[in-house]
Every structure is written in C-alpha cells, then in structure tokens.
XYZ file of C-alpha atoms in Angstrom:
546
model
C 38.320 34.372 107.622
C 35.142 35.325 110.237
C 36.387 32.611 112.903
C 40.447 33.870 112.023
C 38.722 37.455 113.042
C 36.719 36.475 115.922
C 39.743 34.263 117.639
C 42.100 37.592 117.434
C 39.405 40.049 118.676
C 38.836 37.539 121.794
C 42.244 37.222 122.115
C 42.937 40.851 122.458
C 40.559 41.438 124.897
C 41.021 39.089 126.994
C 44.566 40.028 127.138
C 43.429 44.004 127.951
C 41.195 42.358 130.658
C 44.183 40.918 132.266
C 46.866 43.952 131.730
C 43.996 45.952 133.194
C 43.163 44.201 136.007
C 47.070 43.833 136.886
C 47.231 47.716 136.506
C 44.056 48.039 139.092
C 45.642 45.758 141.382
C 48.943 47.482 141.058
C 47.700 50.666 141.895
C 45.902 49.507 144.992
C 48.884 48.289 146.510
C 50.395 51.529 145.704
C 47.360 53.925 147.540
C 46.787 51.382 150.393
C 48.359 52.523 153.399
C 47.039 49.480 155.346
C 48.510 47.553 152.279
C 51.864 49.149 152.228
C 51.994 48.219 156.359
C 51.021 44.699 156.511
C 52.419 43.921 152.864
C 55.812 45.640 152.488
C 58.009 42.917 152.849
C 56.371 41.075 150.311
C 55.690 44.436 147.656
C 58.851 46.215 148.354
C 58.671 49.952 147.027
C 61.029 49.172 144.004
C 59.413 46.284 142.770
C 56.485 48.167 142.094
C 58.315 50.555 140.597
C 59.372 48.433 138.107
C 56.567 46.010 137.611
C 55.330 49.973 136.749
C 57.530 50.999 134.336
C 56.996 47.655 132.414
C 53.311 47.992 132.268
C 53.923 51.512 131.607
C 56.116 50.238 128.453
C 53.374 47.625 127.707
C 50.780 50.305 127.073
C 53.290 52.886 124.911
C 53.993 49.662 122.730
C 49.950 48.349 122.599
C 49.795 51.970 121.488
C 52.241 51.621 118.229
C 50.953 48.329 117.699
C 46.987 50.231 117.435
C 48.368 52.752 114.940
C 50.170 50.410 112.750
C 47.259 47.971 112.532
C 44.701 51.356 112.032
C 47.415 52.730 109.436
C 47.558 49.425 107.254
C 43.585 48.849 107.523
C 43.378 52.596 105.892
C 45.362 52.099 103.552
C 43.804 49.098 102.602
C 40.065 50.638 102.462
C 41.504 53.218 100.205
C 42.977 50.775 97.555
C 39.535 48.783 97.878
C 37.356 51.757 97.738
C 39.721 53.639 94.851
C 42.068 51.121 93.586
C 44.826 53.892 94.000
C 48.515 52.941 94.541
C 50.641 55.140 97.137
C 53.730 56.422 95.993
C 56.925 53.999 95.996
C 59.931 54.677 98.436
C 58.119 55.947 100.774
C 60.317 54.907 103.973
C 58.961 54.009 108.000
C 58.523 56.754 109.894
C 58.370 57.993 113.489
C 55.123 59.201 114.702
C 54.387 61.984 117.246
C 55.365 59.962 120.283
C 58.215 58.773 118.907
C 56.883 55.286 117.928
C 58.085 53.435 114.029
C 55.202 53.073 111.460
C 55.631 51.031 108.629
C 53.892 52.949 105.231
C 51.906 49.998 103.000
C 53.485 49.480 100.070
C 50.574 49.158 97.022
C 53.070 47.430 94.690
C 51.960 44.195 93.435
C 54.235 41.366 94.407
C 53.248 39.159 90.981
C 52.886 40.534 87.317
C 49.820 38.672 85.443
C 51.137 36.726 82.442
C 49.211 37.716 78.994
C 47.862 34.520 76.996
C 49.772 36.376 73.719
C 52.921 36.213 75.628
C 52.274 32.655 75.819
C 51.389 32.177 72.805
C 54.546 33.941 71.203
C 57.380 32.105 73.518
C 56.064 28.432 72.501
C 55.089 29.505 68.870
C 58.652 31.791 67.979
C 61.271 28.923 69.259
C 63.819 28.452 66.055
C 64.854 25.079 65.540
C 68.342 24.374 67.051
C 70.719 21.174 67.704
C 71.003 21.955 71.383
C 67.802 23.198 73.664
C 68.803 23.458 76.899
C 65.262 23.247 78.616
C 65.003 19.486 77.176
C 69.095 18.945 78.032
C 68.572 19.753 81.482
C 64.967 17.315 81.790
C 67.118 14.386 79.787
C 70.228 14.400 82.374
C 70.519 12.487 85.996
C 72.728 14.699 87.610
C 74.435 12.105 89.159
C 77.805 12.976 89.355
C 79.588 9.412 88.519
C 83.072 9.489 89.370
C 85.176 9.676 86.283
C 88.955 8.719 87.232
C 91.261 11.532 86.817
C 89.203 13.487 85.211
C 86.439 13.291 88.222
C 83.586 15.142 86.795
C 84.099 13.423 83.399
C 85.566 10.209 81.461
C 88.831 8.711 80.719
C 89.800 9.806 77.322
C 91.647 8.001 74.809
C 92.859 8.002 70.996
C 95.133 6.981 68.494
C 98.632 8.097 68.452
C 98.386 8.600 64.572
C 95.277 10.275 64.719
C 97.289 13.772 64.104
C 99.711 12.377 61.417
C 97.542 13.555 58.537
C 96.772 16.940 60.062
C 98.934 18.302 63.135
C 97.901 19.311 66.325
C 97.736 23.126 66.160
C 97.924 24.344 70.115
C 97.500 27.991 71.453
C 98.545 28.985 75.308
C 96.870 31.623 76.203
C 98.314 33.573 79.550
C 95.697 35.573 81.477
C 94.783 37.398 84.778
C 91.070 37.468 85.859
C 91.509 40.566 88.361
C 87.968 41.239 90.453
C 87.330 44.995 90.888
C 86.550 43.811 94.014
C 86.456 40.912 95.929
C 88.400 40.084 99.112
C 90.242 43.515 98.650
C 88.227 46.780 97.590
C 89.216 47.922 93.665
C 91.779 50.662 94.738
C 93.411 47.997 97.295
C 93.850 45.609 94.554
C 95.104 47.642 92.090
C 97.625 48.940 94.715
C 98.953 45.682 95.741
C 98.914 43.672 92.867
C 96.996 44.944 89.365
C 99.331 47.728 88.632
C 102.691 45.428 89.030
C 101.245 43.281 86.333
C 100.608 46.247 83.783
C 103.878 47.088 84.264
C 105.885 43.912 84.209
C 103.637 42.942 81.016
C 104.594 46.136 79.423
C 108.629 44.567 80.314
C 108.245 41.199 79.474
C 106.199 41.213 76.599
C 108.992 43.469 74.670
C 111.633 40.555 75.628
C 109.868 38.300 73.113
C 107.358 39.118 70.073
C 106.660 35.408 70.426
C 104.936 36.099 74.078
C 101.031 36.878 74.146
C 98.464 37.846 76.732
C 94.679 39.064 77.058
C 93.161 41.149 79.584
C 89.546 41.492 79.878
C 88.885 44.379 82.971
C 88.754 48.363 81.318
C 88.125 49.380 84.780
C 91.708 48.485 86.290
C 93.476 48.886 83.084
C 92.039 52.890 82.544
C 93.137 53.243 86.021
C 96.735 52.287 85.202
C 96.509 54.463 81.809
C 95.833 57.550 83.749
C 98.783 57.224 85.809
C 101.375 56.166 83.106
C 103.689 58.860 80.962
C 103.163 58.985 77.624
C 106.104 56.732 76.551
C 104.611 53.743 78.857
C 101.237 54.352 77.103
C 102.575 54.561 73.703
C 104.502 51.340 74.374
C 101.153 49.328 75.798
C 99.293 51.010 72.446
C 102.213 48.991 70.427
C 101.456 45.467 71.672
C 97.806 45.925 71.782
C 97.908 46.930 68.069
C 100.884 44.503 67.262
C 98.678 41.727 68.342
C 100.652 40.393 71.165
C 98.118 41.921 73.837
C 94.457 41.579 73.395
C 91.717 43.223 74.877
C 88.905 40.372 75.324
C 84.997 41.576 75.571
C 86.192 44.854 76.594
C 83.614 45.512 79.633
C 84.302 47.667 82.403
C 84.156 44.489 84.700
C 83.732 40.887 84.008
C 79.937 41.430 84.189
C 77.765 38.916 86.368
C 74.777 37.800 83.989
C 72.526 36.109 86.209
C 71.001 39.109 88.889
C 72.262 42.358 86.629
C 69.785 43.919 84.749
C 70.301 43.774 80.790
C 70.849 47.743 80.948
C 73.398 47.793 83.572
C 75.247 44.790 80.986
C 75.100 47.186 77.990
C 76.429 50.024 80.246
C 79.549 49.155 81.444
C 80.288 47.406 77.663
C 79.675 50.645 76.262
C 82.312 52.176 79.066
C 85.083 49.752 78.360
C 84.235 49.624 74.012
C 84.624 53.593 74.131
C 87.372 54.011 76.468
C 89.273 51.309 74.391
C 88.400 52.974 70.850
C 89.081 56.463 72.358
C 92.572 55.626 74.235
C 94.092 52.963 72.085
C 91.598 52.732 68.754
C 90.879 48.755 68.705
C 87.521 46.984 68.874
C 87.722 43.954 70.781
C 86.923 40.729 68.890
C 86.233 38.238 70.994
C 84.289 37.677 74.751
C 86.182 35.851 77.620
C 83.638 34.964 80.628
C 85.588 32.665 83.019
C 83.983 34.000 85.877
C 80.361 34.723 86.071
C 78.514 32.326 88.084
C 76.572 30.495 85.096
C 75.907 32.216 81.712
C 72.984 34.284 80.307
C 71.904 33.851 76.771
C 71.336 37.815 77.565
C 74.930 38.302 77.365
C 75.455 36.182 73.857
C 73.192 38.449 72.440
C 74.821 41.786 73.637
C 77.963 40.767 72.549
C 76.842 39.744 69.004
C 75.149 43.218 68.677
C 78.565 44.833 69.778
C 80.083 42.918 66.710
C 81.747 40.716 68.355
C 82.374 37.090 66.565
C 83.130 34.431 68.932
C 83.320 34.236 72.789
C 84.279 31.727 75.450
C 82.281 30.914 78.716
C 83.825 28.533 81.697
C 81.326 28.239 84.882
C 78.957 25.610 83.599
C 76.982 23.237 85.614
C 79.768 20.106 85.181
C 76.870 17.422 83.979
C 76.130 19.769 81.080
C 80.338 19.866 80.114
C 80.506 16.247 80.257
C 77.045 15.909 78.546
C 78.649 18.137 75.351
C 82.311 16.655 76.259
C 80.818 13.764 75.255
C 79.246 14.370 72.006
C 81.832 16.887 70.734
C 79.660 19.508 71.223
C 81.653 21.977 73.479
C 81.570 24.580 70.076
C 78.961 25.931 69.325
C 76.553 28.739 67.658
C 74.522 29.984 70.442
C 71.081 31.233 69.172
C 68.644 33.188 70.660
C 65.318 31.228 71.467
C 63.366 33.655 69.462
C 65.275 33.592 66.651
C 63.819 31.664 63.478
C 66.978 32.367 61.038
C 70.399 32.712 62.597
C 70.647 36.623 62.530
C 71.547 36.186 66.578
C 74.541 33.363 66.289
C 78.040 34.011 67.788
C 80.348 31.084 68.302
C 80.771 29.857 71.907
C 83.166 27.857 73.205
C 82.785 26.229 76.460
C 85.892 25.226 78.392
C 85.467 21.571 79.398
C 86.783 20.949 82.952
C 86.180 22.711 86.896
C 88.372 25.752 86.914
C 90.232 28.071 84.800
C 93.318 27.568 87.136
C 96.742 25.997 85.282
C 95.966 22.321 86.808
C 92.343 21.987 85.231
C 93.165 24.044 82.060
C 96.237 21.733 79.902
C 94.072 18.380 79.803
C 92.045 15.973 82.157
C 94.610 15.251 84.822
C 95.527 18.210 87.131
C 97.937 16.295 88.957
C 99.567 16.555 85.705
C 98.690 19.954 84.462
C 99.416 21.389 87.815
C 103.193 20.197 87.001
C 103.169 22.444 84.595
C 102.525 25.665 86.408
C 105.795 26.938 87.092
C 104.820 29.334 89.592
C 104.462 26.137 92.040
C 108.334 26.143 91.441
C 109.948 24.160 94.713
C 110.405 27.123 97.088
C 107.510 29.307 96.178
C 104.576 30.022 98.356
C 102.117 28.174 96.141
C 102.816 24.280 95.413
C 100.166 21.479 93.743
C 97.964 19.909 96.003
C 98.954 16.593 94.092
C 102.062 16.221 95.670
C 104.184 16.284 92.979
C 105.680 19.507 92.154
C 106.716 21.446 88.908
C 110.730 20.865 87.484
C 112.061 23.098 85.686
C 112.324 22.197 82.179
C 116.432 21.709 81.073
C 118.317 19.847 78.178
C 117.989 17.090 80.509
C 114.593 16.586 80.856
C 113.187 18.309 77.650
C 111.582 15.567 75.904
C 110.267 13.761 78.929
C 108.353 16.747 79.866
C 107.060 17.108 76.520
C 105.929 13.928 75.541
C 103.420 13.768 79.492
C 102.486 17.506 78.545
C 101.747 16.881 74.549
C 99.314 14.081 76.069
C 97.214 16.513 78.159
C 97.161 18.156 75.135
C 96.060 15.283 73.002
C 92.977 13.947 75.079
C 91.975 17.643 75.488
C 91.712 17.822 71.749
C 89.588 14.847 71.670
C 86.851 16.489 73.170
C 86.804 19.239 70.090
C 85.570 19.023 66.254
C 88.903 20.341 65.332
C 92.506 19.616 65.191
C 93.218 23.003 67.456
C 93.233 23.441 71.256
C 93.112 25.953 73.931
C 95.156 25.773 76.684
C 94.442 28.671 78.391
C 97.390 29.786 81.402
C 96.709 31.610 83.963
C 94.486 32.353 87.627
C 92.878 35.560 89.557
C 95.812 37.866 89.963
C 98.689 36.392 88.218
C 101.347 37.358 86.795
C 101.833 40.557 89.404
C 105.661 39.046 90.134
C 108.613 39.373 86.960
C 109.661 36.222 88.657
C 106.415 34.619 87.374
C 106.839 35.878 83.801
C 109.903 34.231 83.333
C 109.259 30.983 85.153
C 105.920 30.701 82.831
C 107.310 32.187 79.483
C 110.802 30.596 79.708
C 109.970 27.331 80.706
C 107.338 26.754 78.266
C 109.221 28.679 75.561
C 111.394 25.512 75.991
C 108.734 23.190 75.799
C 107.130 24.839 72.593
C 110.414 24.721 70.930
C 111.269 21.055 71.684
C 107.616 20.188 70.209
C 108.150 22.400 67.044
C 111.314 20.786 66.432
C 110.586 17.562 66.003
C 107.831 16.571 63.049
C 107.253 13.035 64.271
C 104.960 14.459 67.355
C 102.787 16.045 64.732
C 102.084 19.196 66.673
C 102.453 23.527 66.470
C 102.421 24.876 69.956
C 102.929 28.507 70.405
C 101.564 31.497 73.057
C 98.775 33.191 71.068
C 95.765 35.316 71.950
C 91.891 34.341 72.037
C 91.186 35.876 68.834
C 94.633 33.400 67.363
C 92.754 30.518 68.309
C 89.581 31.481 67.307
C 91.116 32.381 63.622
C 92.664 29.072 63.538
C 89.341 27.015 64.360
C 87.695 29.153 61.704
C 90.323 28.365 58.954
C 90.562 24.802 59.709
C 86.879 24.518 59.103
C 87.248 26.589 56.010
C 84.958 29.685 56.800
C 85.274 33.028 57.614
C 85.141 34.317 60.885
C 82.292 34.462 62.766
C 80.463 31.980 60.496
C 79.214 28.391 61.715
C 81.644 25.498 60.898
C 80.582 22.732 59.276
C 78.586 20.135 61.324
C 78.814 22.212 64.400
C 75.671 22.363 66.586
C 73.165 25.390 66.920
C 71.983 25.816 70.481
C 69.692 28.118 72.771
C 68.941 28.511 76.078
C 71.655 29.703 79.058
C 73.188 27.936 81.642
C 71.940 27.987 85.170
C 72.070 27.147 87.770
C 76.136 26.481 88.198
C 77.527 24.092 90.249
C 80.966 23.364 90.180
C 81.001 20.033 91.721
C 78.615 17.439 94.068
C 75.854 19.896 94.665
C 77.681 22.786 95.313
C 75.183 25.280 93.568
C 76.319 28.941 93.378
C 72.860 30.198 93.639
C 72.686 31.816 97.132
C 73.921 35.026 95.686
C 70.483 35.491 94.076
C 68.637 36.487 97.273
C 71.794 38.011 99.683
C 72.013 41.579 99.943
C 68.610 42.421 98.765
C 68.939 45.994 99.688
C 72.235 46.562 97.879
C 70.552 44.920 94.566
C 67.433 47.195 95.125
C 69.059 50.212 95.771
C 71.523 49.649 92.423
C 67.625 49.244 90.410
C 67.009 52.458 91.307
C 69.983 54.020 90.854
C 70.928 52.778 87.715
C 68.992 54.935 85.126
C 67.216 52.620 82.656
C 65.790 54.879 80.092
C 68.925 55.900 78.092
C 68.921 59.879 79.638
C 72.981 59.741 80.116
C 73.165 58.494 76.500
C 74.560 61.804 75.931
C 77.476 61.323 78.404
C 78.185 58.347 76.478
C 79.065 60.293 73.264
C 77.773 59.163 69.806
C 79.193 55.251 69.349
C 77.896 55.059 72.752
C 74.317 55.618 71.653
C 74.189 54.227 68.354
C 75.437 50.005 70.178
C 72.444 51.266 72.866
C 70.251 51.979 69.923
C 71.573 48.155 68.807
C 71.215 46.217 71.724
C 67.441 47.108 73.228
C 64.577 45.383 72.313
C-alpha cells in the first residue's frame, strides 16, 4: 500500500514538473521580443494561443481532479474517525467553478451473513422428491439432439394403452399480451388488445362449447372502462358461465426473477380486487408462460392468494427433459422451509420450447404447426416447416385426426394421468374474427370427428385451465388442490432459463440498472398505501409477508 502511495505521489509530481516547466517556457516565448523576431515562423502567434488554452484547460481540470480526490479522502477520515454514514441519494454536484464532484456514498456494497442464518437454511429444509440444488449438480447440460423433438426424446406407446381409460384432452385458446414490449401499453391496446376483447365477446356467444383465459387485469380494466354497460354485462356472463377464465389475475404477467417480492404482491392485489370488485370471481388457477425462469417466491404468493394449482413454461430445457423423463412434469411445489406441506400448490410444467401452436399439441412442430390455422395458405404467417395447415373438410377429416390424436398421444406419455393440455394460442392472437373462426371451426371439426368414434378412445373438447386442472384432480381421486397419488413434492425455483444451446436469458439481470434502482425507491415497501388498497387488499398483504 506504502510503495502503491509513493509511485502515485512521484508520479504526480513529476508530471507538475513537466506541465510547469512547459508553462515557463511558454510564457517566455510569449514576453521575448528577441524571441518573437528570430522565432516567429517557427511559434506562430496562434499556436501559442492554443498550446495556451490547452494548458489553461489542463490546470482547470488538475483543479477538479484535487477537489474530488480531497472530497473522497474527507469523507473517508470521517467514517474512520466516526463510523458515520452520509445520507443516501445524495446526487454529483457542480462546485463553485463550475467543475462535477462526485458525493461518497457510505453504503456498504456486501451484507455480513449471521452464523444463525446459516444454521436455520441447512437445518429447516423439508424433505421433498425433487430438490433442485442437487437436480441442477446431477445434470450435464449437454444438449443431445433428440430427433423431432430436439431438446428431448422420441416418444412411443401402445396403441391400446387408452382402451381401458380414454384419453381426456383440453385445448385451451389464449393471448399472452405484454403491457409493453415492442409497442408501449396504450399502442398495443390500440392496435391489437382491444379487437380481441371485442371479437371474444362475438365469438364466444356463437358457441357455449368455445373457451378462453386471459391472464393481464391491466389491458382488460382498460377495455372495461371504455365498454357500455350491455358489453360489460355480456363479458360478466362468460366469465361467470365458465367459458372465459381469468388465470392468476395480476395486473401484468409479473417477472419473478429481478422484482422485488412486494412489487409481486402489489400488482396481484390490483388485478384480485379489480376482478372481485368489477365482475365478483376469484381466479383459481396461475398461468406463467412468460417470465424468464420461475421463482419459488411466486408459488408461494399464489398459494397464500388461495389459489390451487398453476402452470409455469420458461424452464431451462435439460430440467423439462430431466422431469419429461421420469413423469415428473406435475408436481407439488414446496417451499424449502417448509417441514409439513402447509406451502404446496400443484405446478404443472409445460414440457417443450415455446408456448406457440407448433411446440404446444405434441413433440413434432412440423406437425403441430399444421394445425395452427392461422398459417392458413394466403395469410401473412405460414410454418417454418414447409408444410402448411389444410383446412379440415369431410374429405380429409379422419386423416387429420388420426396425425393430430398422435401428438396428442406421445404428449400424454410424458404425464401421470390419462388427461392433456394442449394449450392454443401466441403473444397477441386472436385480435382478427378471421382467426376465431379458422381456430374454433376447424378444430370444432376435429373434436367432433374424435368424439364420434369410440374406437380412438379419446374426449377432446376447448376448456379452460381450471377444466383441466379439475379433470387431473378427479382422475386421481382427490379434491382440488390436494397432492395426487404418487406425484412428486419438490422445492427450489428455476433459474437460470435457457431456451435452447446456451442461449441463457440472464442479461436482463444487470441492464438498465438505473431504471431497476429508481423503481426500489419508488415502490413503497412498508404497506403505507394499504389503505388505497381497501380492506381484501390488506388482509392477502397481511397473508403473504413474512
């Protein structure tokens, strides 16, 4: 530390020797009449003038460089001599000559860890099937190619393994709109999110068989407030008749990786009561296809909300094929600290890379994506496969049903149950009527073909999250929101995500520091606006913090 000392004080003065004897020389030039004769070709009046102003600009910025180093070494004496902290925020500043000085900040950059702490993490874990710490030390990551199904394994099975107990399959069509993403929230809603609220409101009265979710408050309060009361009381209809439901109910689709846990319980409590004040459900069930990896955090909050089952999507794809392999996709997910099972809510994990059409029906997109009827010939979307969507006719009926019933089939495989999820959907579908009836019409067809005939062993229908999530429950013979039989405990979360190779979504962690900061502070953490929040509001705030 002396010799790191003694090489910058040298260092500094021999480079004040030097600007100083440059200056000296300068200024002899300048005062040398005998100088300025013999010399002026080679010192021409404006090159002095600038070498001038340079030095001039050297010594102003030697200047702020004196105060900043004086300011800091205060600052530091005082928390030596004291051990007193100056106040936070404080922001640079401009001295008298107009110069920036940086204030120190006191805060510590590390907390010190308590041996208790210690102590209580290693000595509280509950006993569960699954612990992620040890899955994620046991796998390669290697990322073996697996056929169709890249990121996995070929499946196969029996074709009587259903003839005993039928395939029981639930279609679930969706919209994941971003309050913001490429387009701001109002531009969004503008251009696309309000034509979906209104052709769902149209489409879903053509057919009581037709269901849909919807997971965003924040875009569908927005719509509310500009509908008439008949449009309202119409929406109110099929969210109490069951054909629309309201999935985790959140404000937005919240991230669960850099948000603190009170900003989470926030905008739940925003969406619960604007949903129990405006239409009078609950929601039932959490839908997460598009936070980038999952918090245990979020389990929790949603099991305090009383909430009974939830789905997640953006998992690292070794860990899918790791559970896709052992059946273990379902599961209770337990909180570390939890010795009993007073924290379990049933997760399901969706097994393949997207939550697009093509990776949603079964392994093969090439397939699936046939099966997206937007991707119609003549649309402005079509499969990357290269082999296009028909429509489905008298004609071609069965053919279509039997390759689709397959998907179906091999997705199954990867469950403890007879029933499957095929969700149906993308980020901003469904803003088109054309869409709704390509979708709802062509697959009506399909579903009816299926239903028809007993020797495929299979019941496929549209239904809602909560519809499959009833059905899993009864075919396992247990109430709802209670662990199935055989059906693994786990803790831990899931990060970080990659969605294929080693694309890791992690960057977001550290961009836009200032933004994250700034939303810390702003954000009030202590409960203060509980009042705002009205009564329900306080009592799931009074739940949910530790």
């Amino acid at each position: 530390m002396k010799l790191k000392k003694q090489v910058t004080v040298c260092g500094g003065a021999i480079f004040c020797v030097a600007v100083f004897s440059l200056y000296l020389m300068l200024d002899k030039v300048q005062h040398d009449p005998a100088s300025r004769q013999n010399g002026g070709g080679n010192f021409p009046r404006s090159q002095i003038s600038v070498l001038q102003n340079r030095i001039e600009q050297l010594e102003q910025l030697l200047e702020e460089n004196h105060q900043i180093i004086s300011h800091i070494k205060d600052s530091v004496l005082e928390l030596t001599d004291t051990g007193a902290v100056p106040p936070s925020g404080q922001l640079p500043f401009r001295s008298a000559n107009g110069s920036w000085v940086l204030p120190f900040d006191g805060h510590p950059t590390f907390l010190s860890v308590k041996p208790q702490d210690c102590q209580f993490a290693q000595g509280r874990r509950g006993h569960t099937d699954l612990q992620m710490l040890d899955i994620y030390s046991l796998l390669k990551f290697d990322n073996v190619d697996g056929g169709v199904w890249k990121q996995g394994f070929e499946i196969t099975y029996e074709p009587g393994a259903w003839d005993n107990e039928p395939l029981q399959v639930f279609v679930v069509p969706h919209s994941h709109n971003d309050p913001g993403w490429i387009k701001t929230f109002d531009k969004y809603y503008t251009d696309q999110t309000q034509h979906i609220f209104n052709n769902m409101l149209v489409k879903l009265t053509e057919d009581p068989r037709r269901k849909f979710i919807w997971s965003e408050i924040s875009f569908f309060a927005k719509w509310w407030e500009s509908a008439d009361m008949h449009k309202q009381e119409a929406m109110r209809k099929l969210i109490l008749g069951g054909q629309l439901e309201m999935v985790t109910g959140g404000w937005v689709m919240t991230d669960e990786a850099n948000v603190h846990y009170f900003a989470m319980i926030d905008q739940l409590i925003e969406g619960h009561q604007w949903l129990e004040k405006n239409v009078g459900v609950t929601p039932q069930s959490g839908w997460a296809v598009d936070p980038f990896g999952h918090s245990a955090t979020m389990a929790y909050l949603l099991k305090r909300a009383n909430l009974t089952s939830m789905l997640i999507q953006r998992v690292h794809y070794s860990i899918k094929k790791h559970f896709a392999s052992s059946r273990s996709l379902e599961f209770m997910w337990r909180q570390s600290w939890d010795q009993e099972s007073g924290t379990d809510i049933f997760c399901h994990m969706m097994p393949f890379y997207s939550y697009d059409v093509p990776h949603t029906c079964g392994p093969d997109p090439k397939i699936c994506c046939q099966f997206d009827f937007k991707r119609l010939p003549g649309g402005r979307v079509n499969c990357p496969w290269k082999v296009p969507p028909r429509a489905v006719v008298e004609a071609n009926v069965a053919e279509r049903a039997h390759l689709l019933l397959d998907q179906y089939r091999k997705k199954s495989k990867l469950f403890r149950s007879k029933v499957v999820l095929i969700p149906l959907g993308d980020d901003f579908r469904y803003d088109k009527a054309l869409e709704w009836d390509q979708q709802y019409l062509n697959y009506q067809r399909l579903f009816d073909y299926m239903n028809s005939h007993s020797e495929m062993h299979v019941q496929a229908q549209f239904g809602t999250l909560t519809d499959y999530f009833t059905a899993v429950y009864k075919a396992n013979g247990v109430p709802q929101g209670v662990r199935p039989p055989e059906y693994p405990v786990l803790s831990g979360d899931f990060f970080a995500y990659a969605d294929r190779e080693d694309h890791y979504w992690s960057g977001y962690y550290t961009s836009r520091p200032f933004y994250k900061s700034m939303d810390r502070v702003l954000h009030p953490a202590d409960g203060r606006q509980a009042h705002r929040q009205g009564e329900r509001g306080h009592r799931l705030r009074q739940q949910v913090s530790c």
